[in-house]
Amino acid sequence: MTNRMNRTNSWRAGLQRGGIELRHLLRNGKEMSGHLTNVVVALLVAAYVSDDVPGTRTPMTHLVLAGFAAYLLFQVGLINLPQILVTEREEGTLLRLRATPGGIPAYLVAKCLLVVVLAVGTLALLLVAGALLADGPLPHGPGDWLTLAWVTTLGLLAVVPLGAAIGAVLPNPREALALIMLPTMGLLLTSGAVFPITAMPVPVQHVAAVFPLKWMAQGLRSALLPDSARTAEAAGSWELPMVALVLTAWAIVGFLLAVPLLRRAARRESGSRLSARHRKAERSGALPA
Amino acid sequence: MTTFGRTDVQPVIQVRDLTMTYGDVDVLRGVDLDIHRGEVFALLGPNGAGKTTTVEILEGFRQRSGGKVSVLGADPERGGDAWRGRIGLVLQSWRDHRRWRVAELLTHFATYYPDPRDPAELLTLVGLTDQAGRQVDRLSGGQRRRLDVALGIVGRPELLFLDEPTTGFDPQARHEFHVLVERLARDEGVTVLLTTHDLAEAERLADRIAMLVGGRIRDCGTPAELARRAAAQAEVRWTADDGTPRRERTEDPSRLVWELHRDAAGPIADLEVRRPTLEDTYLHMVHREADGTGGDDGTDRDADEEAPAA
């Protein structure tokens, strides 16, 4: 009984927390401009390409926008989320919530809310702005909308727990960015998000096919591009069952990694570890006093 | 200051033969503590003496190597949410929630507790009413610490841990902080465990002080008791006939001086009798430990442990 009360309370505190954090994000010019820049860059690249997707009558703009849409989801889960986690671990937010009854569940609820709103918000912004400014693609009919919804959901499920696991093990915010940025950019270029994957050497295609980004992009193309465009896909079809399978597999792997790693990260927090990190950061001059 | 003679009541914190070993180094070597309800208890010791380790074991953030520990009737290693809700923490290194507004943060943390304090009253109590709408990032060091105290007591804890709470405070802020802690203990019956390496602060605030040096409690008692014990051994200094300076510790300096005069059958050069203060004794203990005569290298070890494990 008290257990259920605790859980309800954690949910309430978590939702309140997520709401406040969202408000802070919206008011933070620097961070907001970072997210908006991503959208602007995507729109500029989309407006710059002119040809059709080879072998189809679909404009490249559409392929690029669908690819960037997938990349934005990917980035929220695997770059933004780990960075937030590492920073908050370092500042002591995680420790304070660990010392608070029901704090850690509330923290997770808040982070999920933040990440989902951030991801869906940037995705919507990109698609709407793309449609208005660059004649970009939008889903046609309920089937396409449904595909958009499940690919987005599964895509987030594939990358968010994984990002949480990464955030739990990365050393500190300064090194964290460098460590995750490079592989992510590599995947952006090799996953067929910004130009047809068939332009890549076959071994590269095989490697990219292991990671979720290729499948997220492919799934979103199936939702956003006309059905005729599937001839440009590597398999000649959208392979939606495969999209679902790979993304589900990553979601499971992510959860299996994230739960113990987050638990370990929270358990390891203590006052002296926090001070030690601050001292180290101050020595390297990276932390404002 | 009153001594608490409530042996019939279970102490808020009870520690028996607590040991902690990192690798092959003993950081804590059999610590015993009894801290009673409503008491302000100071754990005093130099850096690396094992203070942090002890407190983190009591807070439930570290697993001990051996011994029995009970905090509010539970083993900290198995303390659940209800247990957590009865404990408040004020650490020195918190820099969290920088973007939040002061009142917003306090109101949010009140929602985690069954019977929280009123955030507005709490702001008055810690003197941050004027800063209620300010971003946490923009607070001064002293204000930030007072906010940490407010967050530490928002859930009406029965037990409050204060970890070197006034490091970096100016004298005025330090004084205000002391008044606040005294009020919590006296008016609300909160038990306070204060760690510090500042003897003056411990004497000012604590009902009882334990000196932790080299992983052991070297002395424990009220400030007056400790001072009396410290002064029990006076130091007599003089210069001997051959010109060498001499010193001797004795419980009966009067007798020693009389014997010296009798033996010399005349005046003694540079004769001096000193009653050591508590501070002399503390520094003496710390010094002896640092020289390595008091034990092994437990001093350095704690610092190593505090470095983040890769």
mmCIF file of C-alpha atoms in Angstrom, chain B:
data_model
loop_
_atom_site.group_PDB
_atom_site.id
_atom_site.type_symbol
_atom_site.label_atom_id
_atom_site.label_comp_id
_atom_site.label_asym_id
_atom_site.label_seq_id
_atom_site.Cartn_x
_atom_site.Cartn_y
_atom_site.Cartn_z
ATOM 1 C CA MET B 1 25.948 21.929 27.707
ATOM 2 C CA THR B 2 24.197 18.877 29.035
ATOM 3 C CA THR B 3 25.447 15.357 28.989
ATOM 4 C CA PHE B 4 22.864 12.913 27.812
ATOM 5 C CA GLY B 5 22.343 10.105 30.198
ATOM 6 C CA ARG B 6 19.583 8.323 28.340
ATOM 7 C CA THR B 7 20.995 4.855 28.341
ATOM 8 C CA ASP B 8 17.458 3.457 28.274
ATOM 9 C CA VAL B 9 16.745 4.846 24.796
ATOM 10 C CA GLN B 10 18.262 3.376 21.659
ATOM 11 C CA PRO B 11 20.785 5.917 20.321
ATOM 12 C CA VAL B 12 20.051 7.523 16.972
ATOM 13 C CA ILE B 13 23.428 6.335 15.751
ATOM 14 C CA GLN B 14 25.136 3.309 17.219
ATOM 15 C CA VAL B 15 28.424 2.047 15.849
ATOM 16 C CA ARG B 16 30.391 -0.891 17.183
ATOM 17 C CA ASP B 17 33.834 -1.928 16.026
ATOM 18 C CA LEU B 18 33.398 -0.393 12.597
ATOM 19 C CA THR B 19 36.209 -1.298 10.236
ATOM 20 C CA MET B 20 36.904 -0.292 6.656
ATOM 21 C CA THR B 21 39.638 -1.701 4.518
ATOM 22 C CA TYR B 22 40.589 -0.573 1.047
ATOM 23 C CA GLY B 23 42.808 -3.198 -0.503
ATOM 24 C CA ASP B 24 45.250 -4.027 2.265
ATOM 25 C CA VAL B 25 45.017 -0.680 4.067
ATOM 26 C CA ASP B 26 42.840 -0.176 7.125
ATOM 27 C CA VAL B 27 41.125 3.203 6.974
ATOM 28 C CA LEU B 28 38.858 2.598 9.968
ATOM 29 C CA ARG B 29 40.185 0.360 12.722
ATOM 30 C CA GLY B 30 37.411 -0.308 15.161
ATOM 31 C CA VAL B 31 35.300 2.823 15.586
ATOM 32 C CA ASP B 32 32.641 2.943 18.343
ATOM 33 C CA LEU B 33 30.069 5.739 18.505
ATOM 34 C CA ASP B 34 26.824 6.442 20.334
ATOM 35 C CA ILE B 35 24.929 9.541 19.290
ATOM 36 C CA HIS B 36 21.695 10.366 21.070
ATOM 37 C CA ARG B 37 18.529 12.122 20.059
ATOM 38 C CA GLY B 38 18.761 15.904 19.960
ATOM 39 C CA GLU B 39 22.503 15.881 20.308
ATOM 40 C CA VAL B 40 24.906 17.918 18.188
ATOM 41 C CA PHE B 41 27.854 15.633 17.733
ATOM 42 C CA ALA B 42 31.069 16.704 16.041
ATOM 43 C CA LEU B 43 33.383 14.255 14.382
ATOM 44 C CA LEU B 44 36.672 16.043 14.356
ATOM 45 C CA GLY B 45 39.829 15.014 12.605
ATOM 46 C CA PRO B 46 42.431 15.952 10.032
ATOM 47 C CA ASN B 47 41.869 15.261 6.357
ATOM 48 C CA GLY B 48 42.289 11.597 5.648
ATOM 49 C CA ALA B 49 41.561 10.466 9.200
ATOM 50 C CA GLY B 50 38.546 8.484 8.042
ATOM 51 C CA LYS B 51 35.838 11.073 8.784
ATOM 52 C CA THR B 52 34.371 11.004 5.288
ATOM 53 C CA THR B 53 34.458 7.238 5.147
ATOM 54 C CA THR B 54 32.701 6.969 8.521
ATOM 55 C CA VAL B 55 29.992 9.434 7.574
ATOM 56 C CA GLU B 56 29.386 7.869 4.167
ATOM 57 C CA ILE B 57 28.933 4.489 5.807
ATOM 58 C CA LEU B 58 26.388 6.055 8.176
ATOM 59 C CA GLU B 59 24.630 7.768 5.260
ATOM 60 C CA GLY B 60 24.316 4.434 3.493
ATOM 61 C CA PHE B 61 26.553 5.435 0.587
ATOM 62 C CA ARG B 62 29.345 3.007 1.318
ATOM 63 C CA GLN B 63 29.575 -0.626 2.336
ATOM 64 C CA ARG B 64 31.619 -1.230 5.450
ATOM 65 C CA SER B 65 34.155 -4.003 5.813
ATOM 66 C CA GLY B 66 33.065 -5.011 9.303
ATOM 67 C CA GLY B 67 31.321 -4.033 12.510
ATOM 68 C CA LYS B 68 27.775 -3.191 13.502
ATOM 69 C CA VAL B 69 26.054 0.017 12.468
ATOM 70 C CA SER B 70 22.567 1.195 13.318
ATOM 71 C CA VAL B 71 21.198 4.544 12.147
ATOM 72 C CA LEU B 72 17.642 5.406 13.235
ATOM 73 C CA GLY B 73 17.184 1.756 14.076
ATOM 74 C CA ALA B 74 18.188 0.415 10.662
ATOM 75 C CA ASP B 75 21.324 -0.823 8.980
ATOM 76 C CA PRO B 76 22.230 1.971 6.515
ATOM 77 C CA GLU B 77 23.143 -0.608 3.859
ATOM 78 C CA ARG B 78 19.514 -1.692 3.836
ATOM 79 C CA GLY B 79 17.804 1.635 4.489
ATOM 80 C CA GLY B 80 14.779 2.077 2.228
ATOM 81 C CA ASP B 81 12.906 5.171 1.115
ATOM 82 C CA ALA B 82 11.115 5.607 4.442
ATOM 83 C CA TRP B 83 14.476 5.556 6.231
ATOM 84 C CA ARG B 84 15.960 8.031 3.722
ATOM 85 C CA GLY B 85 13.045 10.352 4.371
ATOM 86 C CA ARG B 86 14.086 10.683 8.027
ATOM 87 C CA ILE B 87 17.616 11.789 7.166
ATOM 88 C CA GLY B 88 18.893 15.095 5.834
ATOM 89 C CA LEU B 89 22.228 15.652 4.128
ATOM 90 C CA VAL B 90 24.277 18.776 3.603
ATOM 91 C CA LEU B 91 27.417 18.054 1.622
ATOM 92 C CA GLN B 92 30.090 20.548 0.792
ATOM 93 C CA SER B 93 30.362 19.803 -2.896
ATOM 94 C CA TRP B 94 26.828 20.094 -4.172
ATOM 95 C CA ARG B 95 26.523 22.319 -7.231
ATOM 96 C CA ASP B 96 23.368 20.774 -8.609
ATOM 97 C CA HIS B 97 20.206 22.315 -10.029
ATOM 98 C CA ARG B 98 22.020 25.457 -11.153
ATOM 99 C CA ARG B 99 19.237 26.606 -13.424
ATOM 100 C CA TRP B 100 16.457 26.252 -10.892
ATOM 101 C CA ARG B 101 15.068 29.150 -8.918
ATOM 102 C CA VAL B 102 15.550 28.957 -5.173
ATOM 103 C CA ALA B 103 11.876 28.724 -4.187
ATOM 104 C CA GLU B 104 11.073 26.466 -7.146
ATOM 105 C CA LEU B 105 13.734 23.972 -6.072
ATOM 106 C CA LEU B 106 12.654 23.957 -2.450
ATOM 107 C CA THR B 107 8.989 23.538 -3.372
ATOM 108 C CA HIS B 108 9.878 20.670 -5.690
ATOM 109 C CA PHE B 109 11.873 18.792 -3.066
ATOM 110 C CA ALA B 110 9.073 19.252 -0.555
ATOM 111 C CA THR B 111 6.891 17.005 -2.759
ATOM 112 C CA TYR B 112 9.057 13.946 -2.033
ATOM 113 C CA TYR B 113 8.307 13.955 1.695
ATOM 114 C CA PRO B 114 5.144 12.984 3.555
ATOM 115 C CA ASP B 115 5.177 15.947 5.964
ATOM 116 C CA PRO B 116 7.436 18.654 4.522
ATOM 117 C CA ARG B 117 8.162 22.062 5.953
ATOM 118 C CA ASP B 118 6.522 25.045 4.336
ATOM 119 C CA PRO B 119 9.027 26.267 1.705
ATOM 120 C CA ALA B 120 8.305 29.936 2.400
ATOM 121 C CA GLU B 121 8.882 29.529 6.147
ATOM 122 C CA LEU B 122 12.009 27.568 5.414
ATOM 123 C CA LEU B 123 13.360 30.398 3.260
ATOM 124 C CA THR B 124 12.815 32.768 6.156
ATOM 125 C CA LEU B 125 14.526 30.359 8.531
ATOM 126 C CA VAL B 126 17.692 30.213 6.398
ATOM 127 C CA GLY B 127 17.471 33.893 5.454
ATOM 128 C CA LEU B 128 16.926 33.481 1.731
ATOM 129 C CA THR B 129 13.521 35.121 1.364
ATOM 130 C CA ASP B 130 14.971 37.924 -0.759
ATOM 131 C CA GLN B 131 16.611 35.376 -3.044
ATOM 132 C CA ALA B 132 13.478 33.226 -3.541
ATOM 133 C CA GLY B 133 13.198 34.055 -7.227
ATOM 134 C CA ARG B 134 16.899 33.981 -7.955
ATOM 135 C CA GLN B 135 18.608 31.329 -10.017
ATOM 136 C CA VAL B 136 20.660 28.932 -7.881
ATOM 137 C CA ASP B 137 23.682 29.668 -10.064
ATOM 138 C CA ARG B 138 23.642 33.316 -8.984
ATOM 139 C CA LEU B 139 23.813 32.686 -5.226
ATOM 140 C CA SER B 140 26.956 33.468 -3.235
ATOM 141 C CA GLY B 141 28.815 30.591 -1.601
ATOM 142 C CA GLY B 142 27.216 31.196 1.777
ATOM 143 C CA GLN B 143 23.743 31.537 0.294
ATOM 144 C CA ARG B 144 24.224 28.342 -1.674
ATOM 145 C CA ARG B 145 25.169 26.481 1.484
ATOM 146 C CA ARG B 146 22.162 27.855 3.324
ATOM 147 C CA LEU B 147 19.993 26.645 0.460
ATOM 148 C CA ASP B 148 21.628 23.240 0.853
ATOM 149 C CA VAL B 149 20.703 23.321 4.524
ATOM 150 C CA ALA B 150 17.121 24.240 3.621
ATOM 151 C CA LEU B 151 17.004 21.318 1.172
ATOM 152 C CA GLY B 152 18.508 19.098 3.852
ATOM 153 C CA ILE B 153 15.767 19.874 6.357
ATOM 154 C CA VAL B 154 12.742 20.340 4.073
ATOM 155 C CA GLY B 155 11.540 16.809 4.900
ATOM 156 C CA ARG B 156 11.780 17.401 8.685
ATOM 157 C CA PRO B 157 14.637 14.942 9.192
ATOM 158 C CA GLU B 158 15.301 13.473 12.613
ATOM 159 C CA LEU B 159 18.969 13.222 11.781
ATOM 160 C CA LEU B 160 21.008 15.777 9.867
ATOM 161 C CA PHE B 161 24.484 15.186 8.463
ATOM 162 C CA LEU B 162 26.557 18.326 7.993
ATOM 163 C CA ASP B 163 29.793 17.782 6.095
ATOM 164 C CA GLU B 164 32.268 20.591 6.756
ATOM 165 C CA PRO B 165 29.389 23.003 6.400
ATOM 166 C CA THR B 166 31.172 26.335 6.838
ATOM 167 C CA THR B 167 34.219 25.854 4.630
ATOM 168 C CA GLY B 168 34.709 29.124 2.791
ATOM 169 C CA PHE B 169 32.259 31.120 4.897
ATOM 170 C CA ASP B 170 33.023 34.637 6.073
ATOM 171 C CA PRO B 171 32.746 35.150 9.860
ATOM 172 C CA GLN B 172 29.260 36.651 9.628
ATOM 173 C CA ALA B 173 27.896 33.788 7.514
ATOM 174 C CA ARG B 174 29.573 31.304 9.824
ATOM 175 C CA HIS B 175 27.945 32.872 12.866
ATOM 176 C CA GLU B 176 24.499 32.826 11.252
ATOM 177 C CA PHE B 177 24.984 29.227 10.289
ATOM 178 C CA HIS B 178 25.897 28.267 13.830
ATOM 179 C CA VAL B 179 22.796 29.980 15.185
ATOM 180 C CA LEU B 180 20.674 28.068 12.680
ATOM 181 C CA VAL B 181 22.148 24.691 13.625
ATOM 182 C CA GLU B 182 21.680 25.422 17.315
ATOM 183 C CA ARG B 183 18.079 26.313 16.703
ATOM 184 C CA LEU B 184 17.414 23.096 14.828
ATOM 185 C CA ALA B 185 18.898 20.991 17.590
ATOM 186 C CA ARG B 186 17.440 22.913 20.532
ATOM 187 C CA ASP B 187 13.981 23.825 19.246
ATOM 188 C CA GLU B 188 13.237 20.870 17.007
ATOM 189 C CA GLY B 189 15.209 18.071 18.576
ATOM 190 C CA VAL B 190 17.089 17.297 15.378
ATOM 191 C CA THR B 191 20.142 15.132 15.910
ATOM 192 C CA VAL B 192 23.116 16.615 14.103
ATOM 193 C CA LEU B 193 26.304 14.870 13.075
ATOM 194 C CA LEU B 194 28.812 17.479 12.067
ATOM 195 C CA THR B 195 32.147 16.651 10.476
ATOM 196 C CA THR B 196 34.799 19.299 10.538
ATOM 197 C CA HIS B 197 38.505 19.810 10.900
ATOM 198 C CA ASP B 198 37.897 23.114 12.624
ATOM 199 C CA LEU B 199 38.239 22.673 16.363
ATOM 200 C CA ALA B 200 36.769 26.091 17.156
ATOM 201 C CA GLU B 201 33.614 25.232 15.232
ATOM 202 C CA ALA B 202 33.305 21.882 16.990
ATOM 203 C CA GLU B 203 33.719 23.535 20.407
ATOM 204 C CA ARG B 204 31.177 26.198 19.548
ATOM 205 C CA LEU B 205 28.448 23.888 18.233
ATOM 206 C CA ALA B 206 28.841 20.423 19.622
ATOM 207 C CA ASP B 207 27.446 18.853 22.761
ATOM 208 C CA ARG B 208 30.077 16.190 22.327
ATOM 209 C CA ILE B 209 33.174 15.877 20.188
ATOM 210 C CA ALA B 210 34.886 12.734 18.973
ATOM 211 C CA MET B 211 38.419 13.017 17.663
ATOM 212 C CA LEU B 212 39.040 10.608 14.845
ATOM 213 C CA VAL B 213 42.700 10.198 14.067
ATOM 214 C CA GLY B 214 44.238 7.435 12.008
ATOM 215 C CA GLY B 215 41.029 5.450 11.759
ATOM 216 C CA ARG B 216 40.351 5.361 15.506
ATOM 217 C CA ILE B 217 38.446 7.503 17.970
ATOM 218 C CA ARG B 218 41.256 8.934 20.073
ATOM 219 C CA ASP B 219 39.066 10.865 22.466
ATOM 220 C CA CYS B 220 35.392 11.567 22.945
ATOM 221 C CA GLY B 221 33.456 13.759 25.350
ATOM 222 C CA THR B 222 31.949 17.178 25.930
ATOM 223 C CA PRO B 223 34.228 20.082 25.015
ATOM 224 C CA ALA B 224 34.715 20.738 28.739
ATOM 225 C CA GLU B 225 35.682 17.132 29.445
ATOM 226 C CA LEU B 226 38.103 17.072 26.565
ATOM 227 C CA ALA B 227 39.657 20.327 27.711
ATOM 228 C CA ARG B 228 39.988 18.982 31.248
ATOM 229 C CA ARG B 229 41.595 15.788 30.043
ATOM 230 C CA ALA B 230 43.870 17.767 27.777
ATOM 231 C CA ALA B 231 44.941 19.961 30.667
ATOM 232 C CA ALA B 232 45.439 17.024 33.012
ATOM 233 C CA GLN B 233 48.961 16.569 31.753
ATOM 234 C CA ALA B 234 50.904 19.769 32.174
ATOM 235 C CA GLU B 235 54.162 20.389 30.440
ATOM 236 C CA VAL B 236 57.133 21.628 32.428
ATOM 237 C CA ARG B 237 60.052 23.171 30.537
ATOM 238 C CA TRP B 238 63.360 24.327 31.871
ATOM 239 C CA THR B 239 67.028 24.521 30.988
ATOM 240 C CA ALA B 240 69.314 22.004 32.618
ATOM 241 C CA ASP B 241 72.703 22.804 34.167
ATOM 242 C CA ASP B 242 74.537 21.752 31.018
ATOM 243 C CA GLY B 243 72.464 24.263 29.001
ATOM 244 C CA THR B 244 70.195 21.760 27.196
ATOM 245 C CA PRO B 245 66.469 22.575 27.074
ATOM 246 C CA ARG B 246 64.350 19.960 28.844
ATOM 247 C CA ARG B 247 60.642 19.253 28.875
ATOM 248 C CA GLU B 248 58.511 16.772 30.730
ATOM 249 C CA ARG B 249 54.801 15.942 30.862
ATOM 250 C CA THR B 250 53.303 15.272 34.238
ATOM 251 C CA GLU B 251 50.006 15.157 36.051
ATOM 252 C CA ASP B 252 51.568 16.843 39.028
ATOM 253 C CA PRO B 253 53.644 19.779 37.815
ATOM 254 C CA SER B 254 53.866 21.272 41.274
ATOM 255 C CA ARG B 255 55.685 18.229 42.560
ATOM 256 C CA LEU B 256 58.064 18.141 39.614
ATOM 257 C CA VAL B 257 58.932 21.800 40.075
ATOM 258 C CA TRP B 258 59.495 21.272 43.807
ATOM 259 C CA GLU B 259 61.795 18.325 43.087
ATOM 260 C CA LEU B 260 63.726 20.338 40.552
ATOM 261 C CA HIS B 261 64.294 23.124 43.030
ATOM 262 C CA ARG B 262 65.250 20.712 45.747
ATOM 263 C CA ASP B 263 67.779 18.961 43.518
ATOM 264 C CA ALA B 264 69.231 22.180 42.192
ATOM 265 C CA ALA B 265 69.142 23.831 45.613
ATOM 266 C CA GLY B 266 68.489 27.131 43.895
ATOM 267 C CA PRO B 267 66.685 28.796 41.015
ATOM 268 C CA ILE B 268 65.944 26.908 37.783
ATOM 269 C CA ALA B 269 66.734 28.588 34.467
ATOM 270 C CA ASP B 270 63.844 29.190 32.013
ATOM 271 C CA LEU B 271 61.308 27.350 34.148
ATOM 272 C CA GLU B 272 57.857 27.252 32.562
ATOM 273 C CA VAL B 273 54.678 25.300 33.394
ATOM 274 C CA ARG B 274 52.048 25.022 30.702
ATOM 275 C CA ARG B 275 48.541 23.574 30.797
ATOM 276 C CA PRO B 276 47.812 22.441 27.260
ATOM 277 C CA THR B 277 44.578 23.632 25.718
ATOM 278 C CA LEU B 278 42.267 21.368 23.778
ATOM 279 C CA GLU B 279 43.770 22.826 20.649
ATOM 280 C CA ASP B 280 47.301 21.911 21.739
ATOM 281 C CA THR B 281 46.172 18.346 22.326
ATOM 282 C CA TYR B 282 44.356 18.151 19.018
ATOM 283 C CA LEU B 283 47.325 19.503 17.101
ATOM 284 C CA HIS B 284 49.599 17.168 19.025
ATOM 285 C CA MET B 285 47.477 14.153 18.018
ATOM 286 C CA VAL B 286 47.247 15.235 14.405
ATOM 287 C CA HIS B 287 50.948 15.944 14.315
ATOM 288 C CA ARG B 288 51.873 12.612 15.786
ATOM 289 C CA GLU B 289 49.670 10.918 13.219
ATOM 290 C CA ALA B 290 51.190 12.842 10.330
ATOM 291 C CA ASP B 291 54.678 11.870 11.528
ATOM 292 C CA GLY B 292 53.631 8.276 11.178
ATOM 293 C CA THR B 293 54.221 7.427 14.836
ATOM 294 C CA GLY B 294 50.532 6.958 15.411
ATOM 295 C CA GLY B 295 49.992 4.185 12.916
ATOM 296 C CA ASP B 296 50.349 3.284 9.275
ATOM 297 C CA ASP B 297 49.729 5.403 6.202
ATOM 298 C CA GLY B 298 45.974 5.660 6.730
ATOM 299 C CA THR B 299 46.327 9.377 6.142
ATOM 300 C CA ASP B 300 47.257 9.185 2.490
ATOM 301 C CA ARG B 301 45.056 6.262 1.842
ATOM 302 C CA ASP B 302 41.780 8.072 2.224
ATOM 303 C CA ALA B 303 42.855 10.672 -0.278
ATOM 304 C CA ASP B 304 43.635 7.929 -2.765
ATOM 305 C CA GLU B 305 40.281 6.358 -2.250
ATOM 306 C CA GLU B 306 38.573 9.654 -2.874
ATOM 307 C CA ALA B 307 39.981 9.821 -6.363
ATOM 308 C CA PRO B 308 37.274 8.606 -8.720
ATOM 309 C CA ALA B 309 37.633 4.973 -9.575
ATOM 310 C CA ALA B 310 37.956 4.519 -13.309
#
